[in-house]
Amino acid sequence: MSGSDVANEIYEGLLALQPRGQDAAGIITFADRFNVKKGNGLVVEVFNDGNMARLRGHLGVGHVRYPTTGGNRDEDAQPFHHTFPIGVAMVHNGNVTNFKELSDRRFKSGGVRLNSSCDLEVILWVFQEGLDAALRKRGKIDADAVFDAVRGVYKEVKGAYSVCATIADVGLVAFRDPYEIGRAACRERV
């Protein structure tokens, strides 16, 4: 995929969204690999010329945070990303009401440990498991694979949430909880 760098546009969008979350901010972009900068504080405190210059990529997501689950720790700042088995970067707004149940049942007992106390991490894991299953079955990530992964999230993750994700070498996907309570904004510039 080709296109121009989106970090500056995402930064401007985060400034406009700053009143909705002042605890943390983050941007992740993709151009052959994920480039991430996030931390606690206001948008203008987290980003500077140096880290903005390394946020190269034509695809990206950003987030400003107020905690609904978890604390105000650095590891709870969004976006989150995993690179295995499929590269996915994700942000969300909302509240996963069965976060503790999912994290206890699926992760603590299964040998996988979450890196944060943020409920987005559970959504990301469930979504990536769906993509991985589709990749093994189909040999590629296509629209049907993404729809299957979203259906898997709907099946397991309860609450009100909106999600925007970048799938490496594929594109952006946005979805809301199955009752469409949550809302989100995503931006891609191609």
PDB file of C-alpha atoms in Angstrom:
ATOM      1  CA  MET A   1       0.000   0.000   0.000  1.00  0.00           C
ATOM      2  CA  SER A   2       1.136   3.497  -0.653  1.00  0.00           C
ATOM      3  CA  GLY A   3       0.060   6.900   0.515  1.00  0.00           C
ATOM      4  CA  SER A   4       1.246   9.816   2.566  1.00  0.00           C
ATOM      5  CA  ASP A   5       2.079   9.889   6.248  1.00  0.00           C
ATOM      6  CA  VAL A   6      -0.988  10.310   8.487  1.00  0.00           C
ATOM      7  CA  ALA A   7       0.562  11.051  11.885  1.00  0.00           C
ATOM      8  CA  ASN A   8       0.086  14.829  11.656  1.00  0.00           C
ATOM      9  CA  GLU A   9      -3.593  14.458  10.760  1.00  0.00           C
ATOM     10  CA  ILE A  10      -4.088  12.004  13.606  1.00  0.00           C
ATOM     11  CA  TYR A  11      -2.306  14.408  15.967  1.00  0.00           C
ATOM     12  CA  GLU A  12      -4.634  17.250  14.920  1.00  0.00           C
ATOM     13  CA  GLY A  13      -7.626  14.973  15.464  1.00  0.00           C
ATOM     14  CA  LEU A  14      -6.395  14.058  18.935  1.00  0.00           C
ATOM     15  CA  LEU A  15      -6.067  17.737  19.829  1.00  0.00           C
ATOM     16  CA  ALA A  16      -9.731  18.188  18.878  1.00  0.00           C
ATOM     17  CA  LEU A  17     -10.673  15.144  20.990  1.00  0.00           C
ATOM     18  CA  GLN A  18      -8.524  16.168  23.975  1.00  0.00           C
ATOM     19  CA  PRO A  19     -11.505  17.297  26.099  1.00  0.00           C
ATOM     20  CA  ARG A  20     -12.851  13.714  26.011  1.00  0.00           C
ATOM     21  CA  GLY A  21      -9.713  12.234  27.558  1.00  0.00           C
ATOM     22  CA  GLN A  22      -6.833  13.918  29.307  1.00  0.00           C
ATOM     23  CA  ASP A  23      -5.048  11.047  31.033  1.00  0.00           C
ATOM     24  CA  ALA A  24      -3.094   9.598  28.093  1.00  0.00           C
ATOM     25  CA  ALA A  25      -2.589   9.891  24.348  1.00  0.00           C
ATOM     26  CA  GLY A  26      -1.149   7.667  21.657  1.00  0.00           C
ATOM     27  CA  ILE A  27      -0.628   7.227  17.928  1.00  0.00           C
ATOM     28  CA  ILE A  28       0.387   4.146  16.001  1.00  0.00           C
ATOM     29  CA  THR A  29       1.150   4.139  12.285  1.00  0.00           C
ATOM     30  CA  PHE A  30       2.013   1.414   9.832  1.00  0.00           C
ATOM     31  CA  ALA A  31       4.526   1.387   6.972  1.00  0.00           C
ATOM     32  CA  ASP A  32       6.152  -2.061   6.727  1.00  0.00           C
ATOM     33  CA  ARG A  33       6.097  -2.129  10.544  1.00  0.00           C
ATOM     34  CA  PHE A  34       4.204  -0.496  13.379  1.00  0.00           C
ATOM     35  CA  ASN A  35       5.543   2.780  14.772  1.00  0.00           C
ATOM     36  CA  VAL A  36       4.111   3.741  18.137  1.00  0.00           C
ATOM     37  CA  LYS A  37       4.280   6.585  20.619  1.00  0.00           C
ATOM     38  CA  LYS A  38       2.010   6.762  23.612  1.00  0.00           C
ATOM     39  CA  GLY A  39       2.156   7.900  27.185  1.00  0.00           C
ATOM     40  CA  ASN A  40       0.375   9.540  30.069  1.00  0.00           C
ATOM     41  CA  GLY A  41      -0.498  13.199  29.745  1.00  0.00           C
ATOM     42  CA  LEU A  42      -2.032  15.610  27.293  1.00  0.00           C
ATOM     43  CA  VAL A  43      -1.468  15.301  23.551  1.00  0.00           C
ATOM     44  CA  VAL A  44       0.999  18.219  23.547  1.00  0.00           C
ATOM     45  CA  GLU A  45       2.929  16.617  26.428  1.00  0.00           C
ATOM     46  CA  VAL A  46       3.197  13.150  24.870  1.00  0.00           C
ATOM     47  CA  PHE A  47       4.279  14.144  21.352  1.00  0.00           C
ATOM     48  CA  ASN A  48       7.243  16.214  20.200  1.00  0.00           C
ATOM     49  CA  ASP A  49       8.989  16.786  16.854  1.00  0.00           C
ATOM     50  CA  GLY A  50      11.322  13.833  17.384  1.00  0.00           C
ATOM     51  CA  ASN A  51       8.731  11.185  18.036  1.00  0.00           C
ATOM     52  CA  MET A  52       6.335  12.599  15.433  1.00  0.00           C
ATOM     53  CA  ALA A  53       9.086  12.299  12.797  1.00  0.00           C
ATOM     54  CA  ARG A  54       9.401   8.567  13.391  1.00  0.00           C
ATOM     55  CA  LEU A  55       5.635   7.949  13.165  1.00  0.00           C
ATOM     56  CA  ARG A  56       5.868   7.201   9.440  1.00  0.00           C
ATOM     57  CA  GLY A  57       3.019   5.449   7.692  1.00  0.00           C
ATOM     58  CA  HIS A  58      -0.024   5.809   5.511  1.00  0.00           C
ATOM     59  CA  LEU A  59      -2.280   3.944   7.928  1.00  0.00           C
ATOM     60  CA  GLY A  60      -2.791   4.697  11.582  1.00  0.00           C
ATOM     61  CA  VAL A  61      -4.985   5.183  14.606  1.00  0.00           C
ATOM     62  CA  GLY A  62      -4.821   7.469  17.602  1.00  0.00           C
ATOM     63  CA  HIS A  63      -6.429   7.730  21.006  1.00  0.00           C
ATOM     64  CA  VAL A  64      -6.893  10.013  23.976  1.00  0.00           C
ATOM     65  CA  ARG A  65      -7.822   8.252  27.189  1.00  0.00           C
ATOM     66  CA  TYR A  66      -9.851   8.551  30.277  1.00  0.00           C
ATOM     67  CA  PRO A  67      -9.878   5.277  32.203  1.00  0.00           C
ATOM     68  CA  THR A  68     -13.120   3.316  32.503  1.00  0.00           C
ATOM     69  CA  THR A  69     -11.260   0.134  33.411  1.00  0.00           C
ATOM     70  CA  GLY A  70      -7.809  -0.135  34.881  1.00  0.00           C
ATOM     71  CA  GLY A  71      -5.676   2.629  36.192  1.00  0.00           C
ATOM     72  CA  ASN A  72      -3.640   5.502  34.937  1.00  0.00           C
ATOM     73  CA  ARG A  73      -0.507   3.483  34.199  1.00  0.00           C
ATOM     74  CA  ASP A  74       1.660   3.829  31.086  1.00  0.00           C
ATOM     75  CA  GLU A  75       0.812   0.295  29.940  1.00  0.00           C
ATOM     76  CA  ASP A  76      -2.907   1.172  29.880  1.00  0.00           C
ATOM     77  CA  ALA A  77      -2.461   3.949  27.291  1.00  0.00           C
ATOM     78  CA  GLN A  78      -3.821   3.135  23.832  1.00  0.00           C
ATOM     79  CA  PRO A  79      -3.300   2.168  21.016  1.00  0.00           C
ATOM     80  CA  PHE A  80      -2.394  -1.460  21.664  1.00  0.00           C
ATOM     81  CA  HIS A  81      -0.830  -3.701  19.078  1.00  0.00           C
ATOM     82  CA  HIS A  82       0.322  -7.254  18.540  1.00  0.00           C
ATOM     83  CA  THR A  83       2.446  -8.428  15.643  1.00  0.00           C
ATOM     84  CA  PHE A  84       1.836 -12.157  15.940  1.00  0.00           C
ATOM     85  CA  PRO A  85       0.146 -14.012  14.393  1.00  0.00           C
ATOM     86  CA  ILE A  86      -1.183 -11.025  12.418  1.00  0.00           C
ATOM     87  CA  GLY A  87      -0.146  -7.419  12.900  1.00  0.00           C
ATOM     88  CA  VAL A  88      -3.053  -5.499  14.401  1.00  0.00           C
ATOM     89  CA  ALA A  89      -3.111  -2.103  16.120  1.00  0.00           C
ATOM     90  CA  MET A  90      -6.310  -1.157  17.916  1.00  0.00           C
ATOM     91  CA  VAL A  91      -8.044   1.617  19.848  1.00  0.00           C
ATOM     92  CA  HIS A  92     -11.428   1.628  21.507  1.00  0.00           C
ATOM     93  CA  ASN A  93     -13.880   3.705  23.420  1.00  0.00           C
ATOM     94  CA  GLY A  94     -16.308   2.071  25.791  1.00  0.00           C
ATOM     95  CA  ASN A  95     -16.538  -0.403  28.586  1.00  0.00           C
ATOM     96  CA  VAL A  96     -16.204  -4.184  28.382  1.00  0.00           C
ATOM     97  CA  THR A  97     -18.534  -5.375  31.132  1.00  0.00           C
ATOM     98  CA  ASN A  98     -17.191  -8.945  31.194  1.00  0.00           C
ATOM     99  CA  PHE A  99     -13.509  -7.905  31.182  1.00  0.00           C
ATOM    100  CA  LYS A 100     -12.666  -9.576  34.493  1.00  0.00           C
ATOM    101  CA  GLU A 101     -14.490 -12.772  33.562  1.00  0.00           C
ATOM    102  CA  LEU A 102     -12.763 -12.946  30.162  1.00  0.00           C
ATOM    103  CA  SER A 103      -9.341 -12.130  31.536  1.00  0.00           C
ATOM    104  CA  ASP A 104      -9.710 -14.726  34.318  1.00  0.00           C
ATOM    105  CA  ARG A 105     -11.217 -17.482  32.165  1.00  0.00           C
ATOM    106  CA  ARG A 106      -9.390 -17.056  28.884  1.00  0.00           C
ATOM    107  CA  PHE A 107      -6.046 -15.605  29.818  1.00  0.00           C
ATOM    108  CA  LYS A 108      -4.926 -16.372  33.348  1.00  0.00           C
ATOM    109  CA  SER A 109      -5.869 -20.039  33.061  1.00  0.00           C
ATOM    110  CA  GLY A 110      -4.632 -20.360  29.460  1.00  0.00           C
ATOM    111  CA  GLY A 111      -1.049 -19.300  30.054  1.00  0.00           C
ATOM    112  CA  VAL A 112      -1.444 -15.964  28.262  1.00  0.00           C
ATOM    113  CA  ARG A 113      -1.027 -12.921  30.461  1.00  0.00           C
ATOM    114  CA  LEU A 114      -2.410  -9.507  29.688  1.00  0.00           C
ATOM    115  CA  ASN A 115       0.098  -6.658  29.712  1.00  0.00           C
ATOM    116  CA  SER A 116      -2.332  -4.088  31.060  1.00  0.00           C
ATOM    117  CA  SER A 117      -5.519  -3.591  33.013  1.00  0.00           C
ATOM    118  CA  CYS A 118      -7.217  -1.976  30.003  1.00  0.00           C
ATOM    119  CA  ASP A 119     -10.244  -3.789  28.599  1.00  0.00           C
ATOM    120  CA  LEU A 120      -9.139  -3.093  25.011  1.00  0.00           C
ATOM    121  CA  GLU A 121      -6.469  -5.749  25.347  1.00  0.00           C
ATOM    122  CA  VAL A 122      -9.141  -8.460  25.648  1.00  0.00           C
ATOM    123  CA  ILE A 123     -10.875  -7.208  22.484  1.00  0.00           C
ATOM    124  CA  LEU A 124      -7.564  -7.226  20.620  1.00  0.00           C
ATOM    125  CA  TRP A 125      -6.756 -10.804  21.678  1.00  0.00           C
ATOM    126  CA  VAL A 126     -10.196 -12.138  20.706  1.00  0.00           C
ATOM    127  CA  PHE A 127     -10.075 -10.288  17.363  1.00  0.00           C
ATOM    128  CA  GLN A 128      -6.586 -11.593  16.566  1.00  0.00           C
ATOM    129  CA  GLU A 129      -7.568 -15.144  17.449  1.00  0.00           C
ATOM    130  CA  GLY A 130     -10.351 -14.851  14.878  1.00  0.00           C
ATOM    131  CA  LEU A 131      -7.963 -13.524  12.234  1.00  0.00           C
ATOM    132  CA  ASP A 132      -5.492 -16.298  13.020  1.00  0.00           C
ATOM    133  CA  ALA A 133      -8.183 -18.976  12.607  1.00  0.00           C
ATOM    134  CA  ALA A 134      -9.209 -17.452   9.276  1.00  0.00           C
ATOM    135  CA  LEU A 135      -5.599 -17.237   8.108  1.00  0.00           C
ATOM    136  CA  ARG A 136      -5.035 -20.924   8.888  1.00  0.00           C
ATOM    137  CA  LYS A 137      -8.292 -21.868   7.141  1.00  0.00           C
ATOM    138  CA  ARG A 138      -8.102 -19.557   4.086  1.00  0.00           C
ATOM    139  CA  GLY A 139      -4.409 -18.797   3.824  1.00  0.00           C
ATOM    140  CA  LYS A 140      -5.065 -15.046   3.698  1.00  0.00           C
ATOM    141  CA  ILE A 141      -6.817 -12.211   5.473  1.00  0.00           C
ATOM    142  CA  ASP A 142      -9.733 -11.036   3.347  1.00  0.00           C
ATOM    143  CA  ALA A 143     -13.027  -9.275   4.107  1.00  0.00           C
ATOM    144  CA  ASP A 144     -14.673 -12.548   5.184  1.00  0.00           C
ATOM    145  CA  ALA A 145     -11.825 -13.205   7.621  1.00  0.00           C
ATOM    146  CA  VAL A 146     -12.297  -9.758   9.167  1.00  0.00           C
ATOM    147  CA  PHE A 147     -16.076 -10.267   9.427  1.00  0.00           C
ATOM    148  CA  ASP A 148     -15.506 -13.651  11.106  1.00  0.00           C
ATOM    149  CA  ALA A 149     -13.102 -12.073  13.601  1.00  0.00           C
ATOM    150  CA  VAL A 150     -15.635  -9.341  14.425  1.00  0.00           C
ATOM    151  CA  ARG A 151     -18.332 -11.996  14.922  1.00  0.00           C
ATOM    152  CA  GLY A 152     -15.976 -13.713  17.371  1.00  0.00           C
ATOM    153  CA  VAL A 153     -15.641 -10.459  19.325  1.00  0.00           C
ATOM    154  CA  TYR A 154     -19.444 -10.076  19.349  1.00  0.00           C
ATOM    155  CA  LYS A 155     -19.807 -13.598  20.685  1.00  0.00           C
ATOM    156  CA  GLU A 156     -17.384 -13.176  23.590  1.00  0.00           C
ATOM    157  CA  VAL A 157     -17.007  -9.491  24.457  1.00  0.00           C
ATOM    158  CA  LYS A 158     -19.952  -7.881  26.255  1.00  0.00           C
ATOM    159  CA  GLY A 159     -20.527  -4.198  26.884  1.00  0.00           C
ATOM    160  CA  ALA A 160     -20.674  -0.951  24.956  1.00  0.00           C
ATOM    161  CA  TYR A 161     -17.651  -0.308  22.767  1.00  0.00           C
ATOM    162  CA  SER A 162     -16.428   1.120  19.499  1.00  0.00           C
ATOM    163  CA  VAL A 163     -13.238  -0.161  17.942  1.00  0.00           C
ATOM    164  CA  CYS A 164     -10.944   1.057  15.202  1.00  0.00           C
ATOM    165  CA  ALA A 165      -8.072  -1.167  14.102  1.00  0.00           C
ATOM    166  CA  THR A 166      -5.276  -1.205  11.563  1.00  0.00           C
ATOM    167  CA  ILE A 167      -4.506  -4.621  10.121  1.00  0.00           C
ATOM    168  CA  ALA A 168      -0.959  -4.688   8.707  1.00  0.00           C
ATOM    169  CA  ASP A 169      -0.893  -4.840   4.903  1.00  0.00           C
ATOM    170  CA  VAL A 170      -4.702  -5.028   4.823  1.00  0.00           C
ATOM    171  CA  GLY A 171      -6.286  -1.736   5.952  1.00  0.00           C
ATOM    172  CA  LEU A 172      -8.582  -0.283   8.566  1.00  0.00           C
ATOM    173  CA  VAL A 173     -11.627  -1.796  10.191  1.00  0.00           C
ATOM    174  CA  ALA A 174     -14.096  -0.157  12.546  1.00  0.00           C
ATOM    175  CA  PHE A 175     -16.938  -1.796  14.437  1.00  0.00           C
ATOM    176  CA  ARG A 176     -19.245  -1.234  17.374  1.00  0.00           C
ATOM    177  CA  ASP A 177     -20.723  -3.602  19.890  1.00  0.00           C
ATOM    178  CA  PRO A 178     -23.579  -5.664  18.411  1.00  0.00           C
ATOM    179  CA  TYR A 179     -26.185  -3.379  20.016  1.00  0.00           C
ATOM    180  CA  GLU A 180     -24.468  -0.324  18.479  1.00  0.00           C
ATOM    181  CA  ILE A 181     -24.230   1.481  21.792  1.00  0.00           C
ATOM    182  CA  GLY A 182     -20.601   2.556  21.312  1.00  0.00           C
ATOM    183  CA  ARG A 183     -19.268   5.023  18.754  1.00  0.00           C
ATOM    184  CA  ALA A 184     -15.867   5.684  17.244  1.00  0.00           C
ATOM    185  CA  ALA A 185     -14.052   7.733  14.667  1.00  0.00           C
ATOM    186  CA  CYS A 186     -11.334   6.431  12.383  1.00  0.00           C
ATOM    187  CA  ARG A 187      -9.313   8.135   9.723  1.00  0.00           C
ATOM    188  CA  GLU A 188      -7.324   6.788   6.838  1.00  0.00           C
ATOM    189  CA  ARG A 189      -5.708   8.881   4.183  1.00  0.00           C
ATOM    190  CA  VAL A 190      -4.766   6.933   1.071  1.00  0.00           C
TER     191      VAL A 190
END
